[in-house]
Short mmCIF file of C-alpha atoms in Angstrom, two decimals:
data_model
loop_
_atom_site.label_atom_id
_atom_site.label_comp_id
_atom_site.label_asym_id
_atom_site.label_seq_id
_atom_site.Cartn_x
_atom_site.Cartn_y
_atom_site.Cartn_z
CA MET A 29 53.80 -45.97 -44.52
CA PHE A 30 50.13 -45.59 -45.25
CA GLY A 31 49.88 -42.10 -43.74
CA LEU A 32 48.54 -43.36 -40.39
CA LYS A 33 49.21 -41.44 -37.16
CA PRO A 34 50.85 -43.10 -34.18
CA ARG A 35 48.30 -45.06 -32.03
CA GLY A 36 49.50 -43.40 -28.82
CA ARG A 37 48.54 -39.96 -30.11
CA ILE A 38 45.08 -41.22 -31.07
CA ARG A 39 44.46 -42.53 -27.50
CA LYS A 40 45.59 -39.20 -26.01
CA GLN A 41 43.22 -37.19 -28.19
CA THR A 42 40.35 -39.58 -27.44
CA LYS A 43 40.82 -39.21 -23.68
CA GLU A 44 40.96 -35.43 -23.92
CA GLU A 45 37.81 -35.32 -26.01
CA THR A 46 36.07 -37.66 -23.56
CA ARG A 47 36.98 -35.40 -20.61
CA LYS A 48 35.67 -32.35 -22.49
CA LYS A 49 32.39 -34.10 -23.29
CA LYS A 50 31.93 -35.16 -19.66
CA LYS A 51 32.66 -31.64 -18.46
CA LYS A 52 30.14 -30.24 -20.95
CA ARG A 53 27.48 -32.70 -19.79
CA ARG A 54 28.10 -31.75 -16.14
CA GLY A 55 27.68 -28.12 -17.07
CA ASN A 56 24.30 -28.88 -18.59
CA ASP A 57 23.08 -30.81 -15.55
CA TRP A 58 19.97 -29.05 -14.22
CA CYS A 59 20.81 -30.09 -10.68
CA ASP A 60 24.00 -27.96 -10.89
CA THR A 61 22.33 -24.59 -10.31
CA THR A 62 25.68 -22.77 -10.36
CA SER A 63 26.72 -23.92 -13.83
CA GLU A 64 26.85 -21.58 -16.83
CA SER A 65 25.26 -22.70 -20.08
CA SER A 66 24.50 -21.11 -23.37
CA THR A 67 21.27 -23.15 -23.65
CA SER A 68 18.36 -20.72 -23.35
CA ILE A 69 16.29 -22.45 -20.64
CA LEU A 70 19.33 -22.99 -18.46
CA ASN A 71 20.81 -19.54 -18.87
CA LEU A 72 18.74 -18.37 -15.87
CA ASN A 73 19.43 -17.25 -12.35
CA ASP A 74 18.97 -19.75 -9.53
CA ASP A 75 15.40 -18.74 -8.66
CA ASP A 76 14.14 -18.89 -12.24
CA LYS A 77 15.91 -22.18 -12.82
CA GLU A 78 14.24 -23.69 -9.75
CA ILE A 79 10.83 -22.52 -10.96
CA ALA A 80 11.44 -24.07 -14.39
CA ILE A 81 12.47 -27.40 -12.85
CA ARG A 82 9.39 -27.52 -10.62
CA GLU A 83 7.07 -26.64 -13.48
CA ILE A 84 8.48 -29.35 -15.73
CA LEU A 85 8.68 -32.12 -13.11
CA SER A 86 5.19 -31.39 -11.75
CA ARG A 87 3.71 -32.36 -15.12
CA LEU A 88 5.32 -35.81 -15.21
CA LEU A 89 3.77 -39.14 -14.26
CA VAL A 90 4.64 -40.59 -10.85
CA LYS A 91 6.40 -43.54 -12.49
CA SER A 92 8.85 -41.17 -14.17
CA LEU A 93 9.38 -39.13 -11.00
CA MET A 94 10.25 -42.29 -9.07
CA ARG A 95 13.16 -42.77 -11.49
CA PHE A 96 14.21 -39.11 -11.62
CA GLU A 97 14.51 -38.81 -7.84
CA CYS A 98 17.80 -40.73 -8.22
CA VAL A 99 19.32 -38.08 -10.51
CA CYS A 100 20.64 -35.94 -7.68
CA LYS A 101 20.08 -35.03 -4.04
CA HIS A 102 18.17 -31.85 -4.90
CA TRP A 103 15.61 -33.73 -7.00
CA PHE A 104 15.30 -36.45 -4.36
CA ILE A 105 14.41 -33.90 -1.68
CA LEU A 106 12.05 -32.08 -4.06
CA ILE A 107 10.10 -35.23 -4.97
CA GLN A 108 10.19 -37.01 -1.62
CA GLU A 109 10.09 -34.23 0.97
CA ASP A 110 8.78 -30.96 -0.52
CA SER A 111 5.08 -30.68 0.43
CA SER A 112 4.51 -27.65 -1.83
CA PHE A 113 5.83 -29.60 -4.84
CA ARG A 114 3.57 -32.53 -3.98
CA GLU A 115 0.59 -30.20 -3.87
CA LEU A 116 1.59 -28.67 -7.21
CA HIS A 117 1.93 -32.14 -8.75
CA LEU A 118 -1.45 -33.16 -7.32
CA ASN A 119 -3.14 -30.15 -8.91
CA ARG A 120 -1.52 -30.99 -12.25
CA SER A 121 -2.70 -34.62 -11.95
CA LYS A 122 -6.28 -33.52 -11.40
CA ALA A 123 -6.20 -32.07 -14.90
CA ARG A 124 -5.70 -35.60 -16.30
CA PRO A 125 -8.11 -37.86 -14.37
CA GLY A 126 -8.20 -41.58 -15.03
CA LEU A 127 -10.19 -44.61 -13.95
CA PHE A 128 -9.64 -46.97 -11.03
CA MET A 129 -11.14 -50.44 -11.50
CA ALA A 130 -11.23 -53.42 -9.17
CA CYS A 131 -12.44 -56.96 -9.76
CA ARG A 132 -12.59 -59.67 -7.11
CA MET A 133 -11.19 -63.10 -7.95
CA ASP A 134 -11.28 -65.84 -5.28
CA VAL A 135 -9.16 -64.46 -2.39
CA LYS A 136 -7.58 -61.54 -4.21
CA ASP A 137 -8.54 -58.28 -5.86
CA ILE A 138 -7.27 -57.16 -9.25
CA PHE A 139 -6.63 -53.41 -9.28
CA MET A 140 -6.33 -51.54 -12.56
CA THR A 141 -5.84 -47.88 -13.46
CA ALA A 142 -6.58 -46.52 -16.92
CA ASP A 143 -5.85 -43.35 -18.89
CA LEU A 144 -8.87 -41.57 -20.41
CA SER A 145 -9.10 -40.18 -23.94
CA PHE A 146 -11.35 -37.16 -24.47
CA GLU A 147 -12.86 -36.11 -27.79
CA GLY A 148 -12.21 -32.53 -28.92
CA ARG A 149 -14.71 -29.83 -27.99
CA SER A 150 -17.41 -32.21 -26.78
CA GLY A 151 -15.17 -33.51 -24.00
CA ILE A 152 -16.82 -36.93 -24.21
CA ILE A 153 -14.68 -39.81 -22.95
CA SER A 154 -14.17 -42.11 -25.91
CA ALA A 155 -11.67 -44.63 -24.57
CA ALA A 156 -9.89 -45.91 -21.47
CA VAL A 157 -6.57 -47.75 -21.74
CA VAL A 158 -5.44 -49.83 -18.76
CA ASN A 159 -1.82 -49.09 -17.79
CA THR A 160 -1.41 -50.49 -14.27
CA ILE A 161 -2.45 -53.90 -12.97
CA LYS A 162 -1.87 -55.09 -9.42
CA ASP A 163 -2.94 -58.21 -7.49
CA VAL A 164 -3.83 -57.66 -3.83
CA ASP A 165 -4.50 -60.35 -1.22
CA ASP A 166 -7.92 -59.60 0.29
CA THR A 167 -7.85 -61.99 3.25
CA LEU A 168 -7.50 -59.09 5.74
CA TYR A 169 -9.99 -56.56 4.42
CA ASP A 170 -13.70 -56.56 3.64
CA ARG A 171 -14.16 -53.29 1.74
CA ILE A 172 -12.35 -50.82 -0.51
CA LEU A 173 -13.62 -47.27 -0.75
CA GLU A 174 -13.15 -44.60 -3.38
CA PRO A 175 -9.72 -42.95 -3.53
CA VAL A 176 -9.09 -39.51 -2.00
CA ASN A 177 -6.19 -37.55 -3.55
CA GLY A 178 -4.77 -40.73 -5.04
CA LEU A 179 -4.87 -42.66 -1.75
CA ILE A 180 -7.04 -45.74 -1.30
CA ARG A 181 -8.24 -47.29 1.92
CA PHE A 182 -8.68 -50.99 2.76
CA PHE A 183 -10.99 -51.73 5.69
CA GLY A 184 -11.40 -55.00 7.58
CA GLN A 185 -13.89 -55.45 10.40
CA GLU A 186 -14.02 -59.17 11.07
CA ILE A 187 -10.73 -61.08 11.10
CA THR A 188 -8.38 -58.23 12.05
CA PRO A 189 -10.43 -55.02 12.53
CA GLY A 190 -8.43 -52.13 11.12
CA VAL A 191 -7.24 -50.35 7.99
CA ARG A 192 -4.41 -50.07 5.51
CA ILE A 193 -3.75 -46.95 3.42
CA SER A 194 -2.06 -47.29 0.04
CA ASN A 195 -0.78 -44.96 -2.66
CA LEU A 196 -1.27 -46.96 -5.84
CA SER A 197 1.03 -44.70 -7.85
CA THR A 198 4.12 -44.81 -5.60
CA ARG A 199 3.29 -48.35 -4.33
CA GLU A 200 3.80 -47.06 -0.79
CA GLU A 201 1.47 -48.39 1.89
CA THR A 202 1.05 -48.49 5.64
CA PRO A 203 1.17 -51.66 7.68
CA TRP A 204 -2.18 -53.07 8.82
CA ILE A 205 -3.33 -50.67 11.56
CA LYS A 206 -5.53 -52.52 14.01
CA SER A 207 -8.25 -50.81 16.06
CA LYS A 208 -8.15 -52.22 19.58
CA LEU A 209 -11.49 -50.59 20.38
CA LEU A 210 -13.29 -52.20 17.42
CA SER A 211 -11.65 -55.53 18.24
CA LYS A 212 -12.93 -55.27 21.82
CA ILE A 213 -16.46 -54.47 20.62
CA ARG A 214 -16.42 -57.50 18.34
CA GLU A 215 -15.22 -59.81 21.12
CA GLU A 216 -17.90 -58.57 23.52
CA GLU A 217 -20.60 -59.14 20.91
CA ARG A 218 -19.39 -62.66 20.22
CA GLY A 219 -19.33 -63.39 23.93
CA TYR A 220 -22.90 -62.21 24.36
CA SER A 221 -24.64 -63.83 21.40
CA GLY A 222 -22.04 -66.04 19.78
CA LEU A 223 -22.32 -63.88 16.68
CA SER A 224 -20.59 -60.69 15.60
CA ILE A 225 -22.86 -57.97 14.22
CA PRO A 226 -20.66 -56.22 11.61
CA LEU A 227 -21.86 -52.63 11.84
CA ALA A 228 -18.83 -50.45 11.28
CA ASP A 229 -17.94 -47.73 8.83
CA CYS A 230 -14.58 -46.27 7.86
CA LYS A 231 -13.91 -43.30 5.55
CA LEU A 232 -10.87 -41.37 4.33
CA GLY A 233 -10.83 -37.55 4.25
CA TYR A 234 -8.43 -34.62 3.92
CA ASP A 235 -7.89 -31.42 5.93
CA PRO A 236 -6.73 -28.65 3.54
CA ALA A 237 -5.55 -26.43 6.43
CA THR A 238 -3.02 -28.93 7.81
CA GLN A 239 -2.60 -30.92 4.55
CA LYS A 240 -3.20 -34.14 6.49
CA HIS A 241 -5.33 -37.12 5.56
CA LYS A 242 -7.44 -38.72 8.26
CA VAL A 243 -9.49 -41.88 8.57
CA LEU A 244 -12.78 -41.69 10.48
CA GLY A 245 -14.06 -44.93 12.00
CA ILE A 246 -17.63 -45.17 13.30
CA TRP A 247 -18.24 -48.34 15.30
CA LYS A 248 -21.67 -49.61 16.37
CA SER A 249 -22.34 -52.03 19.23
CA TYR A 250 -25.66 -53.64 20.11
CA GLN A 251 -24.58 -55.42 23.30
CA PRO A 252 -24.72 -52.93 24.98
CA ASP A 253 -26.23 -50.44 22.53
CA PHE A 254 -23.82 -47.57 21.82
CA GLU A 255 -21.90 -45.82 19.06
CA VAL A 256 -18.30 -44.62 19.21
CA CYS A 257 -15.87 -42.88 16.83
CA GLU A 258 -12.12 -43.08 16.31
CA VAL A 259 -9.79 -41.02 14.11
CA LEU A 260 -6.48 -42.04 12.56
CA THR A 261 -4.12 -39.43 11.08
CA VAL A 262 -2.29 -40.91 8.09
CA GLY A 263 1.42 -40.86 8.94
CA ASP A 264 0.89 -41.14 12.70
CA ASN A 265 -0.96 -44.42 12.11
CA LYS A 266 -2.55 -44.61 15.57
CA TRP A 267 -6.25 -44.78 16.37
CA ARG A 268 -7.57 -42.29 18.95
CA LYS A 269 -11.08 -42.03 20.35
CA ILE A 270 -12.98 -38.73 19.92
CA ASP A 271 -15.92 -37.42 21.95
CA GLU A 272 -18.19 -37.13 18.92
CA ILE A 273 -20.91 -39.29 17.39
CA PRO A 274 -23.20 -38.64 14.39
CA PRO A 275 -26.32 -36.61 15.31
CA TYR A 276 -28.43 -39.02 13.19
CA GLY A 277 -28.01 -42.68 12.34
CA ILE A 278 -25.80 -43.00 9.28
CA HIS A 279 -26.34 -45.65 6.65
CA TYR A 280 -23.38 -47.92 7.43
CA TYR A 281 -23.36 -49.57 4.03
CA GLY A 282 -24.73 -46.55 2.23
CA SER A 283 -23.18 -43.78 0.19
CA SER A 284 -20.60 -41.27 1.34
CA VAL A 285 -18.38 -38.72 -0.35
CA TYR A 286 -15.48 -36.39 0.49
CA LEU A 287 -15.76 -32.71 -0.50
CA ASN A 288 -13.78 -29.62 0.53
CA GLY A 289 -12.58 -30.82 3.93
CA SER A 290 -15.72 -32.74 4.96
CA ILE A 291 -17.02 -36.31 4.66
CA TYR A 292 -20.75 -36.56 3.91
CA TYR A 293 -22.95 -39.54 4.81
CA THR A 294 -26.43 -40.68 3.87
CA THR A 295 -28.76 -41.57 6.77
CA HIS A 296 -31.43 -44.21 7.25
CA MET A 297 -34.19 -41.61 7.02
CA LEU A 298 -33.16 -40.91 3.41
CA THR A 299 -33.23 -44.51 2.20
CA SER A 300 -36.56 -45.69 3.65
CA SER A 301 -39.74 -44.18 5.09
CA LYS A 302 -43.46 -44.78 5.50
CA PRO A 303 -45.95 -42.61 3.62
CA ASP A 304 -46.95 -40.83 6.85
CA ASP A 305 -43.27 -39.91 7.47
CA ASN A 306 -43.00 -37.76 4.35
CA ASP A 307 -43.36 -34.53 6.32
CA GLU A 308 -40.63 -35.45 8.79
CA PRO A 309 -37.34 -33.54 8.27
CA LYS A 310 -34.55 -35.48 6.63
CA PHE A 311 -30.82 -34.93 7.09
CA ILE A 312 -27.39 -35.68 5.68
CA VAL A 313 -24.58 -36.01 8.23
CA ALA A 314 -21.22 -34.29 7.62
CA PHE A 315 -17.90 -34.68 9.45
CA ASP A 316 -15.38 -31.82 9.35
CA VAL A 317 -11.96 -33.46 8.98
CA GLY A 318 -10.11 -30.47 10.48
CA SER A 319 -12.20 -29.77 13.59
CA GLU A 320 -13.31 -33.42 13.90
CA LYS A 321 -16.91 -32.35 14.54
CA PHE A 322 -20.19 -33.63 13.10
CA ARG A 323 -22.99 -31.46 11.74
CA ALA A 324 -26.44 -32.12 10.26
CA ILE A 325 -27.61 -30.78 6.89
CA GLU A 326 -31.35 -30.72 6.22
CA VAL A 327 -32.55 -31.95 2.85
CA PRO A 328 -35.97 -30.85 1.49
CA ASN A 329 -38.66 -33.54 1.46
CA PHE A 330 -39.67 -32.85 -2.14
CA ILE A 331 -36.39 -34.40 -3.31
CA PHE A 332 -37.67 -37.79 -2.13
CA ASP A 333 -41.16 -37.58 -3.60
CA GLY A 334 -41.90 -40.63 -5.68
CA PRO A 335 -44.40 -43.36 -6.40
CA GLY A 336 -45.64 -44.88 -3.16
CA ASP A 337 -47.30 -48.23 -2.59
CA GLY A 338 -50.14 -47.86 -0.09
CA ASP A 339 -49.06 -48.26 3.50
CA PHE A 340 -45.85 -50.10 2.65
CA VAL A 341 -42.41 -48.74 3.42
CA ILE A 342 -40.85 -46.78 0.56
CA PHE A 343 -37.30 -47.88 -0.18
CA ARG A 344 -34.94 -45.60 -2.07
CA SER A 345 -31.46 -45.81 -3.50
CA VAL A 346 -29.66 -42.59 -2.50
CA LYS A 347 -26.13 -41.83 -3.70
CA LEU A 348 -24.00 -38.81 -2.85
CA LEU A 349 -21.96 -37.25 -5.67
CA VAL A 350 -19.72 -34.23 -6.25
CA LEU A 351 -20.59 -32.13 -9.31
CA ASP A 352 -18.98 -28.77 -10.09
CA GLY A 353 -17.47 -28.72 -6.59
CA ARG A 354 -20.94 -29.04 -5.02
CA LEU A 355 -22.85 -31.79 -3.26
CA ALA A 356 -25.37 -33.73 -5.34
CA LEU A 357 -27.95 -36.46 -4.66
CA LEU A 358 -28.93 -39.23 -7.05
CA VAL A 359 -32.27 -40.64 -5.88
CA ARG A 360 -34.20 -43.61 -7.22
CA VAL A 361 -37.30 -45.17 -5.67
CA GLN A 362 -36.97 -48.96 -5.67
CA LYS A 363 -39.94 -49.59 -7.92
CA LYS A 364 -40.18 -51.23 -11.33
CA GLY A 365 -39.49 -48.78 -14.15
CA SER A 366 -38.54 -45.94 -11.81
CA ALA A 367 -35.74 -43.75 -13.20
CA PRO A 368 -33.18 -41.98 -10.99
CA LYS A 369 -33.36 -38.24 -10.35
CA LEU A 370 -30.34 -35.98 -9.91
CA TRP A 371 -30.38 -33.00 -7.52
CA LEU A 372 -27.60 -30.39 -7.22
CA SER A 373 -27.12 -28.37 -4.04
CA GLY A 374 -26.53 -24.64 -3.81
CA ASP A 375 -23.59 -23.09 -2.00
CA ASP A 376 -25.80 -22.54 1.06
CA CYS A 377 -26.65 -26.21 1.56
CA VAL A 378 -23.53 -27.42 3.37
CA LYS A 379 -24.02 -25.34 6.53
CA GLU A 380 -25.29 -26.89 9.74
CA ASN A 381 -29.09 -27.40 9.87
CA ALA A 382 -29.42 -25.37 6.65
CA SER A 383 -32.16 -26.20 4.17
CA GLY A 384 -30.74 -24.40 1.17
CA THR A 385 -31.41 -24.48 -2.54
CA TRP A 386 -31.56 -27.79 -4.39
CA THR A 387 -32.06 -27.88 -8.15
CA GLU A 388 -33.12 -30.90 -10.19
CA VAL A 389 -30.80 -31.71 -13.08
CA PRO A 390 -32.56 -33.46 -16.01
CA LEU A 391 -31.22 -36.92 -16.80
CA GLU A 392 -31.39 -38.70 -20.15
CA LEU A 393 -29.82 -42.09 -19.56
CA PRO A 394 -28.12 -43.89 -22.48
CA PHE A 395 -30.45 -46.87 -21.90
CA THR A 396 -34.07 -47.52 -20.92
CA LEU A 397 -35.34 -48.88 -17.61
CA ASP A 398 -38.81 -49.78 -18.85
CA GLY A 399 -39.83 -53.08 -17.31
CA VAL A 400 -36.56 -53.38 -15.39
CA GLN A 401 -36.81 -54.29 -11.70
CA ARG A 402 -33.31 -55.31 -10.65
CA TRP A 403 -31.03 -52.64 -12.05
CA ARG A 404 -27.61 -51.80 -10.66
CA GLY A 405 -26.04 -48.61 -11.94
CA SER A 406 -23.19 -46.46 -10.72
CA PHE A 407 -22.48 -42.82 -11.53
CA HIS A 408 -18.96 -41.46 -11.13
CA PRO A 409 -18.30 -37.77 -11.88
CA VAL A 410 -14.95 -37.09 -13.56
CA LEU A 411 -13.22 -34.28 -11.68
CA GLY A 412 -12.70 -31.06 -13.62
CA THR A 413 -15.10 -32.05 -16.41
CA ASP A 414 -18.85 -32.20 -17.09
CA GLN A 415 -18.62 -35.96 -17.63
CA MET A 416 -19.86 -38.85 -15.54
CA VAL A 417 -18.86 -42.46 -16.09
CA VAL A 418 -22.10 -44.46 -15.97
CA THR A 419 -21.73 -48.20 -15.41
CA SER A 420 -24.89 -50.27 -15.92
CA THR A 421 -25.72 -53.82 -14.89
CA VAL A 422 -29.18 -55.36 -15.05
CA LEU A 423 -29.51 -58.65 -13.25
CA ASP A 424 -32.58 -59.87 -15.17
CA GLY A 425 -30.86 -59.57 -18.56
CA LYS A 426 -32.69 -56.53 -19.95
CA ILE A 427 -29.37 -54.70 -20.40
CA CYS A 428 -26.16 -56.56 -21.20
CA ASP A 429 -23.66 -56.82 -18.38
CA ALA A 430 -20.89 -54.24 -18.06
CA THR A 431 -21.85 -51.30 -20.23
CA HIS A 432 -19.90 -48.10 -19.62
CA HIS A 433 -20.88 -44.69 -20.95
CA SER A 434 -19.50 -41.18 -20.77
CA TYR A 435 -22.43 -38.90 -19.90
CA ASN A 436 -22.35 -35.10 -20.04
CA TRP A 437 -24.73 -34.13 -17.23
CA LYS A 438 -24.97 -30.51 -18.46
CA LYS A 439 -25.64 -31.21 -22.15
CA MET A 440 -27.23 -34.64 -21.62
CA GLY A 441 -25.09 -36.32 -24.26
CA ALA A 442 -23.72 -39.85 -23.97
CA SER A 443 -21.20 -42.10 -25.69
CA LYS A 444 -20.03 -45.61 -24.98
CA ILE A 445 -16.50 -45.95 -23.57
CA ASP A 446 -14.13 -48.43 -25.19
CA ILE A 447 -12.02 -49.97 -22.40
CA SER A 448 -8.91 -51.82 -23.59
CA GLY A 449 -5.81 -53.40 -22.11
CA ILE A 450 -7.61 -55.71 -19.65
CA PRO A 451 -6.02 -59.19 -19.54
CA THR A 452 -8.24 -62.04 -20.74
CA SER A 453 -7.65 -63.76 -17.38
CA VAL A 454 -9.58 -61.04 -15.56
CA PRO A 455 -13.37 -61.62 -15.47
CA TYR A 456 -13.96 -57.90 -15.78
CA PHE A 457 -17.24 -56.77 -14.22
CA SER A 458 -18.66 -60.26 -14.34
CA SER A 459 -20.02 -60.05 -10.80
CA ALA A 460 -21.52 -57.60 -8.34
CA THR A 461 -18.19 -57.30 -6.52
CA SER A 462 -16.57 -55.33 -9.36
CA ARG A 463 -16.07 -51.60 -8.85
CA ILE A 464 -15.15 -48.58 -10.95
CA THR A 465 -14.42 -44.98 -10.01
CA THR A 466 -12.35 -42.00 -11.14
CA PHE A 467 -8.73 -41.70 -10.05
CA PHE A 468 -5.69 -39.46 -10.35
CA GLU A 469 -2.05 -39.87 -9.37
CA SER A 470 -0.31 -38.28 -6.40
CA LEU A 471 3.04 -38.26 -4.58
CA ILE A 472 1.40 -38.06 -1.15
CA SER A 473 3.19 -40.21 1.39
CA VAL A 474 1.26 -42.50 3.71
CA ARG A 475 4.14 -42.75 6.15
CA ARG A 476 6.00 -40.33 8.37
CA SER A 477 8.42 -37.99 6.60
CA ARG A 478 11.81 -39.67 6.47
CA PRO A 479 15.20 -37.95 6.32
CA CYS A 480 17.10 -37.89 3.07
CA GLN A 481 19.83 -40.53 3.16
CA LEU A 482 22.13 -40.53 0.17
#
C-alpha cells in the first residue's frame, strides 16, 4: 500500500548479509594463516605473516598481551610458551624503561610502576606517571631487591626463611620457597645463644646461555662459624647446596648488581679500612650464574682515596652500578661535606684477579652537600640511556625530603622529575623504607612451562 516490501524478505536478506559479514571477518582474522585477503599486510605467505604478527605483538604492553592470548590458540602458544617471542618482547621493553617504586605502610608494601617521559634530543626524563599500584602483605619477607628482567624477589630470613619470585607485569608469582638449610642454621643459633644473628644474603641473576633465572643464597652462621651457599633455579623452585663460597667476605647488607650473566658484590674491605690498610689490595666478588662459580676482581686503591681522620677507621658508602653495559662504583667517604665520586670500569676489569682500567666520571649533583652530614641519596641508571634517576633525602633538613632528578652522567645536566598519579593515601618517600629503581616489563614465567589447554 505504501510501497513497503514483505517483512519475510527483509529478514532473509538481513541473515544473508550477516553471514557474509561474518565470513569476511573470519577471512581477515590474522590467526587464520591460510585465509586470502586483499588487505596489503595480510596478503602475505605464511612465513611473512608470522613475522609480521610477532613484530607487532612484541611491541605491545603485557596488559594487552594478556587479553590477546585469548584470541586464538596460535596466539596463546606464542605469548605463553614461545621463549624466542618472550626474548623479543623483553628486548622491545628495554627500549621503554619505567620506574618501580615501593613504600612501606604498617604491615604491607605499596608497589607502583610508572611510565617515563623523555624530552626530545636532550633525553632528560621530565615526568613519570604511575600506572600500576599493588598492595603486598610483607609479613613473610624482610627485603625486596632490584628487579632483573622484570622479575622481583622477596626475601625473608626470620619468620619463614626463603624467597618468592614475582612478575609484576603478568601478576604471576611462585609460592613461598623455604630454605631448610637456612631454617636449620637459624634454629641452631637460637639454641646456642637465644638470639638469631640475621646474616644472610639473597640475589637474583640470569644465565643468558640457558635463559634461566637463578637465585643465589649466601648464609652465614656464627655458632659454629661457617658460610654456605644455595642456588634456586626459577621454575624448578628447589634449593640446592653448592660447593662454593665467596673468596672474600661480602657486605651482606651492602650493594650488589647483576650484569651480563654475573652478580657482583661489594666486600667489607671496600666499605671500611684503617689508614695503614690503604696499601692492602681490595676486591669485588662476582658470581657467574651459569657456571655457579665465584671469582675475585681487584679494584685499585686510588679509587678509595679520601679525607682521613687520624688513626680512626675510614667508613665509606660504596654502591655498584651499571653504566653503558659496564660496571661502575659510586664512592663517598662518610665525612661531613664529602661528595660522591663515580668510577667507570674498562672492559678488562671483570676478569678474575684483574686490576684493569678505571676512569673517574665527573659528577655535578643537582644540589649541594655543603654542611650536610646525614645525607641519603640513591643513583639508578636508566637502561639504554645516559640518564640516572637521583633520589635525595637529607635527614637534618638541609634538602627537602623526596627530591628526584634526571641526571645525564655524560653531559652532566640535570632536571627535576615530576611524578604524578600517586594516591594521596600513600605517604610517598616519607620514610627511609621507601625505594625507587628502574623497571621494564617482561613475559618471563616464574613457574614451570605448562601445556596449552584450550
